[in-house]
Backbone as numpy.savetxt, mean C-alpha at the origin, in Angstrom:
# Nx Ny Nz CAx CAy CAz Cx Cy Cz
15.96 -4.75 -16.78 15.09 -3.88 -15.99 15.42 -4.08 -14.51
15.94 -3.03 -13.87 16.28 -3.10 -12.45 15.09 -2.56 -11.65
14.39 -3.45 -10.99 13.20 -3.09 -10.22 13.53 -3.19 -8.74
13.36 -2.10 -8.03 13.70 -2.05 -6.61 12.45 -2.03 -5.75
12.54 -2.69 -4.61 11.44 -2.74 -3.66 11.65 -1.68 -2.59
10.69 -0.76 -2.50 10.64 0.21 -1.41 9.66 -0.34 -0.40
10.16 -0.91 0.67 9.33 -1.75 1.52 8.45 -0.96 2.48
8.82 0.24 2.86 8.13 1.12 3.82 8.28 0.61 5.26
8.15 1.53 6.20 8.41 1.22 7.61 7.49 0.14 8.18
6.17 0.32 7.98 5.23 -0.62 8.58 5.38 -2.03 8.01
5.63 -2.12 6.71 5.81 -3.45 6.12 7.08 -4.09 6.66
8.12 -3.31 6.77 9.40 -3.83 7.26 9.29 -4.31 8.70
8.65 -3.51 9.55 8.65 -3.79 10.99 7.48 -4.64 11.46
6.32 -4.53 10.79 5.11 -5.18 11.29 4.55 -6.22 10.33
4.65 -5.96 9.02 4.03 -6.85 8.02 5.04 -7.33 6.97
6.08 -8.04 7.38 7.09 -8.50 6.41 6.53 -9.43 5.34
5.42 -10.10 5.66 4.83 -11.03 4.70 4.35 -10.31 3.44
4.02 -9.02 3.57 3.58 -8.24 2.41 4.72 -8.14 1.40
5.91 -7.81 1.87 7.07 -7.74 0.98 7.39 -9.08 0.36
7.32 -10.14 1.16 7.59 -11.49 0.64 6.58 -11.85 -0.44
5.33 -11.49 -0.23 4.29 -11.78 -1.22 4.56 -11.07 -2.53
4.99 -9.81 -2.46 5.31 -9.06 -3.67 6.46 -9.72 -4.45
7.46 -10.16 -3.71 8.62 -10.81 -4.36 8.17 -12.06 -5.10
7.36 -12.91 -4.45 6.91 -14.16 -5.07 6.02 -13.89 -6.29
5.12 -12.91 -6.17 4.21 -12.62 -7.27 4.94 -12.08 -8.48
5.86 -11.16 -8.27 6.58 -10.55 -9.39 7.56 -11.53 -10.03
8.08 -12.47 -9.23 8.97 -13.49 -9.78 8.24 -14.33 -10.82
6.94 -14.47 -10.64 6.10 -15.23 -11.57 6.15 -14.63 -12.98
6.47 -13.32 -13.06 6.54 -12.63 -14.35 7.97 -12.23 -14.71
8.91 -12.90 -14.09 10.31 -12.69 -14.44 10.93 -11.44 -13.86
10.27 -10.83 -12.89 10.80 -9.61 -12.26 11.55 -10.00 -11.00
12.85 -9.76 -11.00 13.67 -10.02 -9.82 13.89 -8.70 -9.11
13.39 -8.62 -7.88 13.45 -7.37 -7.14 14.80 -7.16 -6.47
15.28 -5.95 -6.59 16.48 -5.49 -5.89 16.02 -4.81 -4.59
16.81 -4.94 -3.53 16.43 -4.31 -2.26 17.60 -3.48 -1.73
17.63 -2.18 -2.05 18.70 -1.32 -1.53 18.62 -1.23 0.00
19.65 -1.70 0.67 19.62 -1.77 2.13 19.70 -0.41 2.80
20.08 0.61 2.05 20.21 1.95 2.64 18.89 2.70 2.71
17.83 2.15 2.15 16.54 2.84 2.18 16.05 2.98 3.62
15.24 4.01 3.83 14.70 4.29 5.16 13.29 4.85 5.02
12.78 5.47 6.06 11.45 6.10 6.01 11.40 7.16 4.92
10.25 7.28 4.28 10.10 8.28 3.21 10.03 9.70 3.77
9.85 9.85 5.07 9.81 11.17 5.69 8.42 11.73 5.91
7.39 10.94 5.60 6.03 11.46 5.69 5.63 11.89 7.10
5.92 11.12 8.16 5.53 11.57 9.50 6.14 12.93 9.85
7.41 13.11 9.52 8.07 14.40 9.80 7.46 15.51 8.95
7.22 15.22 7.68 6.64 16.23 6.78 5.27 16.68 7.27
4.43 15.72 7.62 3.07 16.04 8.08 3.05 16.78 9.41
4.13 16.63 10.17 4.22 17.30 11.47 4.90 18.66 11.37
5.30 19.04 10.16 5.93 20.35 9.97 7.43 20.36 10.06
8.05 19.19 10.23 9.51 19.11 10.33 10.10 18.83 8.94
10.09 19.84 8.09 10.47 19.64 6.70 11.96 19.38 6.53
12.80 19.95 7.36 14.24 19.69 7.23 14.54 18.22 7.50
13.89 17.67 8.54 14.08 16.25 8.84 13.50 15.38 7.72
12.35 15.77 7.19 11.76 15.02 6.07 12.67 15.06 4.85
13.29 16.21 4.64 14.20 16.35 3.50 15.40 15.43 3.64
15.87 15.25 4.87 16.98 14.33 5.11 16.61 12.90 4.76
15.40 12.48 5.16 14.93 11.13 4.80 14.78 11.00 3.29
14.24 12.03 2.67 14.05 12.00 1.21 15.39 11.89 0.49
16.40 12.58 0.97 17.72 12.50 0.35 18.26 11.07 0.38
17.98 10.37 1.49 18.42 8.98 1.60 17.77 8.11 0.53
16.47 8.33 0.28 15.79 7.55 -0.75 16.24 7.94 -2.15
16.50 9.21 -2.38 17.01 9.63 -3.69 18.30 8.87 -4.02
19.16 8.74 -3.01 20.41 8.03 -3.20 20.19 6.53 -3.36
19.32 5.97 -2.52 19.11 4.52 -2.52 18.58 4.02 -3.86
17.70 4.82 -4.49 17.03 4.37 -5.72 17.55 5.09 -6.97
18.71 5.71 -6.85 19.27 6.49 -7.96 19.39 5.68 -9.25
19.84 4.44 -9.14 20.11 3.63 -10.32 18.99 2.66 -10.68
17.86 2.74 -10.00 16.75 1.82 -10.27 15.97 2.27 -11.50
15.50 1.28 -12.28 14.62 1.59 -13.41 13.19 1.82 -12.94
12.78 1.02 -11.95 11.46 1.16 -11.35 11.60 0.97 -9.84
10.74 1.65 -9.10 10.66 1.48 -7.65 9.21 1.12 -7.33
9.01 0.02 -6.59 7.66 -0.45 -6.30 7.45 -0.47 -4.79
6.28 0.02 -4.36 5.96 0.07 -2.94 4.60 -0.55 -2.68
4.43 -1.23 -1.54 3.12 -1.79 -1.19 2.21 -0.76 -0.52
2.60 0.51 -0.54 1.85 1.54 0.18 1.49 2.72 -0.73
0.19 2.96 -0.88 -0.24 4.14 -1.61 0.14 5.41 -0.88
0.16 5.36 0.44 0.50 6.52 1.25 1.94 6.96 1.04
2.87 6.03 1.16 4.29 6.37 0.99 4.61 6.72 -0.47
3.96 6.04 -1.39 4.16 6.36 -2.81 3.66 7.76 -3.11
2.53 8.14 -2.54 2.00 9.47 -2.78 2.86 10.55 -2.13
3.54 10.21 -1.03 4.49 11.15 -0.43 5.59 11.50 -1.42
6.12 10.50 -2.08 7.15 10.74 -3.09 6.60 11.53 -4.26
5.46 11.12 -4.76 4.89 11.75 -5.95 4.50 13.21 -5.73
3.89 13.49 -4.61 3.31 14.82 -4.42 4.16 15.78 -3.60
5.00 15.27 -2.72 5.68 16.17 -1.80 7.20 16.21 -1.92
7.82 15.23 -2.58 9.26 15.34 -2.81 9.59 16.55 -3.68
8.86 16.79 -4.77 9.14 18.01 -5.55 8.98 19.28 -4.71
8.04 19.27 -3.77 7.86 20.43 -2.89 9.05 20.60 -1.95
9.55 19.49 -1.42 10.67 19.55 -0.50 11.92 20.13 -1.15
12.07 19.88 -2.44 13.29 20.29 -3.14 13.06 21.41 -4.16
11.99 22.15 -4.00 11.65 23.17 -4.99 12.70 24.27 -5.11
13.51 24.48 -4.06 14.56 25.51 -4.11 15.95 24.92 -4.30
16.00 23.67 -4.71 17.27 22.95 -4.90 17.21 22.27 -6.27
17.61 22.98 -7.35 17.42 22.47 -8.72 18.01 21.09 -8.97
19.18 20.81 -8.41 19.83 19.52 -8.66 19.02 18.38 -8.04
18.66 18.55 -6.79 17.89 17.48 -6.12 16.43 17.47 -6.55
15.92 18.60 -7.03 14.57 18.61 -7.59 14.52 17.72 -8.83
15.56 17.79 -9.66 15.63 16.93 -10.84 15.70 15.47 -10.43
16.45 15.16 -9.38 16.54 13.78 -8.89 15.19 13.32 -8.33
14.53 14.22 -7.62 13.21 13.89 -7.06 12.20 13.61 -8.17
12.23 14.42 -9.21 11.30 14.21 -10.33 11.56 12.90 -11.06
12.83 12.52 -11.14 13.16 11.22 -11.75 12.62 10.09 -10.89
12.72 10.24 -9.57 12.19 9.21 -8.67 10.67 9.12 -8.78
10.02 10.27 -8.90 8.57 10.29 -9.06 8.15 9.51 -10.30
8.84 9.73 -11.39 8.49 9.11 -12.67 8.60 7.59 -12.65
9.47 7.06 -11.82 9.69 5.60 -11.84 9.14 4.88 -10.61
8.44 5.59 -9.74 7.91 4.98 -8.52 6.43 4.65 -8.67
6.09 3.40 -8.37 4.72 2.91 -8.54 4.26 2.19 -7.28
2.99 2.35 -6.98 2.33 1.48 -6.00 2.21 0.10 -6.64
2.20 -0.94 -5.83 2.27 -2.32 -6.31 1.24 -2.66 -7.39
-0.03 -2.36 -7.16 -1.06 -2.73 -8.16 -0.92 -1.89 -9.43
-0.45 -0.65 -9.27 -0.17 0.19 -10.44 0.87 -0.48 -11.34
1.92 -0.98 -10.72 3.00 -1.61 -11.48 2.50 -2.86 -12.19
1.74 -3.68 -11.47 1.21 -4.90 -12.08 0.37 -4.60 -13.32
-0.56 -3.66 -13.17 -1.54 -3.39 -14.23 -0.99 -2.47 -15.30
-0.37 -1.37 -14.90 0.06 -0.35 -15.86 1.36 -0.68 -16.56
2.32 -1.27 -15.83 3.64 -1.54 -16.41 3.71 -2.95 -16.99
3.32 -3.95 -16.19 3.40 -5.34 -16.66 2.19 -5.75 -17.49
1.10 -5.00 -17.38 -0.11 -5.35 -18.12 -0.79 -6.59 -17.59
-0.64 -6.87 -16.31 -1.20 -8.08 -15.69 -2.45 -7.71 -14.90
-3.56 -8.35 -15.22 -4.78 -8.16 -14.44 -5.32 -9.50 -13.90
-4.78 -10.60 -14.39 -5.24 -11.92 -13.96 -4.02 -12.77 -13.63
-3.83 -13.06 -12.35 -2.68 -13.84 -11.92 -3.00 -15.33 -11.80
-4.25 -15.70 -12.17 -4.64 -17.09 -12.07 -4.90 -17.53 -10.65
-5.21 -16.58 -9.76 -5.40 -16.89 -8.35 -6.80 -17.45 -8.07
-6.89 -18.20 -6.99 -8.16 -18.73 -6.50 -8.27 -18.36 -5.03
-9.42 -17.80 -4.63 -9.59 -17.41 -3.23 -11.07 -17.54 -2.87
-11.49 -18.71 -2.37 -12.91 -18.98 -2.13 -13.44 -18.37 -0.83
-13.48 -17.05 -0.81 -13.93 -16.36 0.39 -14.70 -15.10 0.02
-15.49 -14.62 0.97 -16.23 -13.38 0.81 -15.33 -12.24 1.28
-15.09 -11.28 0.37 -14.09 -10.23 0.60 -14.69 -8.85 0.39
-14.27 -7.90 1.22 -14.61 -6.50 0.98 -13.32 -5.69 0.94
-13.38 -4.53 0.27 -12.16 -3.76 -0.01 -12.26 -2.34 0.52
-11.24 -1.93 1.28 -11.15 -0.55 1.77 -10.15 0.22 0.93
-10.60 1.25 0.17 -9.67 2.08 -0.62 -9.07 3.17 0.26
-7.80 3.06 0.58 -7.17 4.05 1.46 -7.15 5.42 0.79
-7.16 6.45 1.62 -7.30 7.83 1.13 -6.18 8.25 0.19
-4.93 8.08 0.63 -3.81 8.55 -0.19 -3.72 7.82 -1.52
-3.89 6.50 -1.47 -3.80 5.73 -2.71 -4.88 6.09 -3.70
-6.11 6.20 -3.23 -7.23 6.46 -4.14 -7.33 7.93 -4.55
-7.08 8.84 -3.61 -7.29 10.26 -3.90 -6.06 10.95 -4.47
-4.90 10.70 -3.87 -3.69 11.38 -4.35 -3.06 10.68 -5.55
-3.03 9.34 -5.50 -2.42 8.59 -6.61 -3.43 8.22 -7.70
-4.71 8.21 -7.34 -5.72 7.80 -8.31 -5.77 6.31 -8.54
-5.30 5.53 -7.55 -5.33 4.07 -7.66 -6.73 3.59 -7.27
-7.56 3.37 -8.27 -8.94 2.95 -8.03 -9.30 1.69 -8.81
-9.02 1.70 -10.10 -9.41 0.58 -10.95 -8.46 -0.60 -10.86
-7.18 -0.34 -10.61 -6.18 -1.42 -10.63 -6.49 -2.53 -9.63
-6.71 -2.21 -8.35 -7.03 -3.31 -7.42 -8.34 -4.01 -7.75
-9.32 -3.25 -8.26 -10.59 -3.87 -8.61 -10.42 -4.85 -9.78
-9.61 -4.46 -10.77 -9.36 -5.35 -11.90 -8.71 -6.65 -11.43
-7.76 -6.53 -10.53 -7.07 -7.72 -10.03 -8.01 -8.62 -9.24
-8.83 -8.03 -8.39 -9.73 -8.85 -7.56 -10.85 -9.49 -8.37
-11.34 -8.80 -9.38 -12.42 -9.35 -10.20 -11.99 -10.57 -10.99
-10.67 -10.74 -11.16 -10.16 -11.89 -11.90 -9.68 -13.02 -11.00
-9.97 -12.93 -9.71 -9.63 -14.02 -8.78 -10.79 -14.99 -8.72
-10.55 -16.24 -9.07 -11.60 -17.26 -9.11 -12.18 -17.50 -7.71
-13.48 -17.69 -7.67 -14.22 -18.06 -6.46 -14.26 -16.96 -5.40
-13.71 -15.80 -5.68 -13.75 -14.70 -4.72 -15.08 -13.96 -4.86
-15.78 -13.78 -3.77 -17.02 -13.00 -3.76 -16.70 -11.61 -3.21
-16.70 -10.61 -4.10 -16.34 -9.25 -3.71 -17.60 -8.48 -3.33
-17.67 -8.07 -2.07 -18.84 -7.37 -1.54 -18.51 -5.89 -1.37
-19.30 -4.98 -1.93 -19.02 -3.54 -1.77 -19.04 -3.13 -0.30
-18.09 -2.29 0.09 -18.03 -1.77 1.44 -18.85 -0.48 1.53
-19.87 -0.42 2.38 -20.65 0.82 2.52 -19.76 1.99 2.91
-20.00 3.13 2.27 -19.22 4.35 2.56 -17.71 4.06 2.47
-17.35 3.31 1.45 -15.95 2.87 1.32 -14.98 4.04 1.25
-15.42 5.17 0.70 -14.53 6.31 0.51 -14.20 7.04 1.82
-14.91 6.73 2.90 -14.65 7.38 4.19 -13.30 6.94 4.75
-12.59 7.89 5.34 -11.29 7.60 5.98 -11.47 6.66 7.16
-10.48 5.80 7.41 -10.55 4.87 8.55 -10.12 5.55 9.85
-9.58 6.77 9.75 -9.19 7.49 10.95 -7.73 7.36 11.35
-6.94 6.60 10.58 -5.53 6.42 10.96 -4.76 7.71 10.70
-4.47 7.98 9.44 -3.82 9.25 9.09 -2.46 9.45 9.72
-1.80 8.38 10.16 -0.46 8.52 10.74 -0.48 9.33 12.02
0.11 10.53 11.98 0.18 11.37 13.18 -1.20 11.83 13.65
-2.18 11.84 12.76 -3.54 12.23 13.14 -4.08 11.32 14.23
-3.81 10.01 14.13 -4.31 9.05 15.11 -3.73 9.30 16.50
-2.55 9.94 16.54 -1.91 10.25 17.82 -2.42 11.59 18.36
-2.47 12.58 17.47 -2.85 13.93 17.91 -4.35 14.07 18.16
-5.15 13.35 17.41 -6.61 13.45 17.51 -7.20 12.07 17.80
-6.73 11.45 18.88 -7.04 10.04 19.11 -8.54 9.77 19.30
-9.24 10.69 19.93 -10.68 10.46 20.14 -11.45 10.47 18.82
-11.11 11.43 17.96 -11.77 11.51 16.65 -11.37 10.29 15.81
-10.09 9.96 15.86 -9.59 8.80 15.12 -10.31 7.53 15.55
-10.48 7.36 16.86 -11.15 6.17 17.38 -12.59 6.07 16.92
-13.28 7.21 16.89 -14.67 7.22 16.41 -14.74 6.86 14.94
-13.77 7.35 14.16 -13.77 7.09 12.72 -13.51 5.61 12.42
-12.56 5.01 13.13 -12.26 3.60 12.85 -13.39 2.70 13.34
-14.08 3.10 14.41 -15.23 2.32 14.87 -16.33 2.32 13.81
-16.55 3.49 13.22 -17.56 3.59 12.16 -17.15 2.76 10.95
-15.87 2.81 10.60 -15.37 2.02 9.47 -15.56 0.52 9.75
-15.24 0.10 10.96 -15.41 -1.31 11.32 -16.87 -1.73 11.27
-17.76 -0.84 11.69 -19.20 -1.13 11.59 -19.58 -1.45 10.15
-19.07 -0.66 9.22 -19.40 -0.88 7.80 -18.79 -2.18 7.28
-17.58 -2.51 7.75 -16.97 -3.78 7.37 -17.84 -4.94 7.84
-18.32 -4.85 9.06 -19.15 -5.92 9.62 -20.49 -6.03 8.91
-21.00 -4.91 8.40 -22.26 -4.93 7.64 -22.16 -5.83 6.42
-21.00 -5.92 5.83 -20.83 -6.71 4.60 -20.86 -8.21 4.87
-20.61 -8.60 6.14 -20.49 -10.01 6.53 -19.34 -10.70 5.79
-18.34 -9.91 5.41 -17.17 -10.46 4.71 -16.28 -11.23 5.67
-15.63 -12.25 5.15 -14.65 -13.00 5.93 -13.31 -12.29 5.96
-13.05 -11.52 4.89 -11.74 -10.88 4.72 -11.91 -9.42 4.32
-11.15 -8.55 4.97 -11.02 -7.15 4.54 -9.66 -7.00 3.88
-9.64 -6.43 2.69 -8.38 -6.26 1.97 -8.17 -4.79 1.66
-6.90 -4.38 1.57 -6.56 -3.00 1.25 -5.15 -2.91 0.72
-4.67 -1.66 0.54 -3.36 -1.43 -0.07 -2.39 -0.69 0.85
-2.84 -0.35 2.05 -1.98 0.40 2.97 -1.98 -0.25 4.34
-0.78 -0.57 4.83 -0.68 -1.27 6.10 -1.14 -0.41 7.28
-0.98 0.91 7.19 -1.44 1.78 8.26 -2.94 1.66 8.47
-3.68 1.76 7.38 -5.14 1.63 7.45 -5.53 0.24 7.93
-4.87 -0.78 7.37 -5.21 -2.16 7.71 -4.91 -2.45 9.18
-3.79 -1.93 9.67 -3.44 -2.12 11.07 -4.47 -1.46 11.98
-4.92 -0.27 11.60 -5.89 0.47 12.39 -7.23 -0.26 12.46
-7.72 -0.68 11.30 -9.01 -1.37 11.26 -8.92 -2.74 11.93
-7.82 -3.45 11.67 -7.63 -4.78 12.29 -7.60 -4.67 13.80
-6.96 -3.64 14.32 -6.89 -3.45 15.76 -8.27 -3.23 16.36
-9.10 -2.44 15.68 -10.44 -2.18 16.18 -11.30 -3.43 16.14
-11.20 -4.17 15.03 -11.98 -5.41 14.91 -11.56 -6.43 15.96
-10.26 -6.52 16.19 -9.75 -7.46 17.19 -10.21 -7.05 18.59
-10.16 -5.77 18.88 -10.61 -5.25 20.18 -12.07 -5.61 20.44
-12.85 -5.61 19.37 -14.27 -5.92 19.49 -14.55 -7.42 19.39
-13.50 -8.21 19.19 -13.66 -9.66 19.14 -14.31 -10.16 17.87
-14.12 -9.43 16.76 -14.73 -9.81 15.49 -13.73 -10.58 14.63
-14.11 -11.77 14.13 -13.17 -12.65 13.43 -13.02 -12.35 11.93
-12.80 -11.08 11.59 -12.57 -10.72 10.19 -11.07 -10.71 9.93
-10.63 -11.46 8.94 -9.22 -11.48 8.60 -8.88 -10.24 7.78
-7.78 -9.59 8.10 -7.37 -8.36 7.41 -6.08 -8.64 6.66
-6.07 -8.35 5.34 -4.92 -8.69 4.50 -4.60 -7.56 3.52
-3.33 -7.41 3.22 -2.92 -6.57 2.09 -3.23 -7.35 0.82
-3.56 -6.64 -0.26 -3.92 -7.33 -1.50 -2.79 -8.21 -2.01
-1.55 -7.82 -1.80 -0.42 -8.65 -2.23 -0.45 -10.00 -1.51
-0.78 -9.99 -0.23 -0.87 -11.24 0.54 -2.00 -12.12 0.01
-3.15 -11.50 -0.26 -4.29 -12.26 -0.77 -3.97 -12.88 -2.12
-3.35 -12.11 -3.01 -3.00 -12.62 -4.33 -1.99 -13.77 -4.23
-1.00 -13.61 -3.36 0.02 -14.66 -3.21 -0.61 -15.94 -2.67
-1.50 -15.79 -1.71 -2.20 -16.97 -1.17 -3.08 -17.60 -2.23
-3.73 -16.77 -3.04 -4.59 -17.27 -4.11 -3.83 -17.99 -5.20
-2.65 -17.49 -5.54 -1.80 -18.14 -6.55 -1.32 -19.49 -6.02
-0.95 -19.51 -4.76 -0.49 -20.77 -4.13 -1.60 -21.80 -4.13
-2.82 -21.39 -3.80 -3.96 -22.31 -3.78 -4.26 -22.83 -5.18
-4.17 -21.96 -6.18 -4.42 -22.37 -7.56 -3.39 -23.43 -7.99
-2.15 -23.22 -7.58 -1.07 -24.18 -7.91 -1.33 -25.53 -7.24
-1.79 -25.50 -6.00 -2.06 -26.75 -5.27 -3.23 -27.51 -5.89
-4.17 -26.78 -6.47 -5.34 -27.42 -7.08 -5.05 -27.99 -8.47
-4.00 -27.48 -9.10 -3.74 -27.89 -10.49 -3.04 -29.24 -10.56
């Protein structure tokens, strides 16, 4: 089974520990990740801005990079949903590349999807003695339908106290280019999201998309609030390490 890591721009440039965490966790189940060096941006910023030709160029690069992979795993529901929902649209008038895009769709999974749906893993034996709340990012939960998988994984982490996030389904205001074009509205949305995070009195906010996490973490930091913000892969890796140290 050739499993490739689609690392995404933000993870590569800002949150490399997320990719490292995925590698360590999957190695625990005998999955050795391949990393095609030719991969690049999925094209979502260009696509959302109306530059479809440029987005198509990025998509072509990924079609080539993951051509021979059995599975492609990403730590981002947003980038995964770009492939699933919009690559077929980009190539709808190109039968050959449409077939390639559909093959990529079929084998591309968000990280928790792969753990639960493909590997059948819901309990990694992790320990995390902290109060945690969870933000379900819009693309992952709405477009991909990733809702139960992260909850199953977190509910099986020993000593973790999972606190519901009020109005969890509300967008954090990032939205990629939206945060740039509509910065005042975006700022109001992330402030409201941060208010709800603080209501939970959680020590840690966890999520599945680095864009959302970066946005919320920035607002919390600006306000001087000591809430740690983590991708679920990072939390699981830390929890597995702690469990090993305790054994």
